[in-house]
Amino acid sequence: MKLFLDTASIDEIRQMWALGILDGVTTNPSLVAKEGRKFEDVIREICALGVPSVSAEVVATTVDAMVAEGRHLRQIHPSVYVKIPMIPAGLTATKILAGEGTRVNMTLVFSANQAILAAKVGAAYVSPFIGRLDDQGEDGMKLIADIVQIYRNYHVKTEVLVASVRHPIHVLDAAKLGADIATMPFAVMQKMALHPLTDIGLAKFLADWQKVPKG
Ligand code: E4P
């Protein structure tokens, strides 16, 4: 499974990129707003690190404006995926952009039927928001299971990008279901690497090593 960071923080991206575990980055207007920097500067800087997939979201809501914004964003760097919201106009805009070779990440997806439509118009990624579903008492992971099964049934090429991830169990369950990608906050990716028994075990090994005669 590919692991993406869900952030617009260059510092966070640099840290995970240095570990060699990062396959991509997703941003959204809320994440960019937190950084207090110009949107395109942030996207350019992430791409310059060498991150192969960087999702940048349009803020227009009409077909023509979304297409124009998508065309503008994609020319920033070859690694840019254009995020388009799952609204009716977004379907038309995705059909047009995908037809021109732009890779679209269809975002704000909350149902399997929406995912079927995203695939129909040629989205490269579909982004179901599981945490937000869980937050309101629905089963976000059930949606991932449904989409993975439907896409398998029809050999759909659109990749399932599990979004709105809140904790490491979300990542684990998504991997078990065969989702293509999980995008997660920095803290969740950090937690994936950590286990207290690893730290205790290493401390013991290093302490015992001091007892081994040297020279
Ligand atoms: C990523 O593409 C989404 O914008 C993001 O995962 C949403 O996460 P949130 O529900 O924590 O805001």
Coordinates of C-alpha atoms and ligand atoms in Angstrom, one line a residue, residues 6 26-28 30-31 55 57 83 105 107 127 129 131-132 135 161-166 183-185, ligand 1:
D6 CA -2.0 14.5 4.6
T26 CA -2.3 15.3 -0.2
T27 CA -3.3 18.8 0.7
N28 CA -6.6 20.6 0.9
S30 CA -7.8 23.8 5.2
L31 CA -4.3 22.3 5.5
S55 CA -2.6 16.5 -4.7
E57 CA -7.3 21.1 -4.7
K83 CA -8.2 17.5 -6.5
N105 CA -8.1 13.0 -7.3
T107 CA -12.3 14.3 -3.2
S127 CA -10.8 9.8 -1.9
F129 CA -13.3 10.3 3.9
G131 CA -12.8 9.7 9.7
R132 CA -15.6 12.1 9.0
D135 CA -17.3 11.0 13.5
L161 CA -7.1 6.6 -1.6
V162 CA -8.3 6.3 2.0
A163 CA -8.6 9.8 3.4
S164 CA -9.6 11.5 6.7
V165 CA -7.5 8.9 8.5
R166 CA -7.5 9.4 12.3
T183 CA -3.2 9.4 3.4
M184 CA -2.6 10.3 7.0
P185 CA -1.6 13.1 9.4
Ligands
E4P1 C1 -7.3 14.3 2.1 O1 -7.3 14.3 0.9 C2 -8.4 14.9 2.8 O2 -8.6 16.3 2.4 C3 -8.2 14.8 4.3 O3 -7.8 13.5 4.5 C4 -9.4 15.2 5.1 O4 -9.1 14.9 6.5 P1 -9.9 15.4 7.7 O5 -11.3 14.8 7.7 O6 -9.1 15.0 8.9 O7 -10.0 16.9 7.5

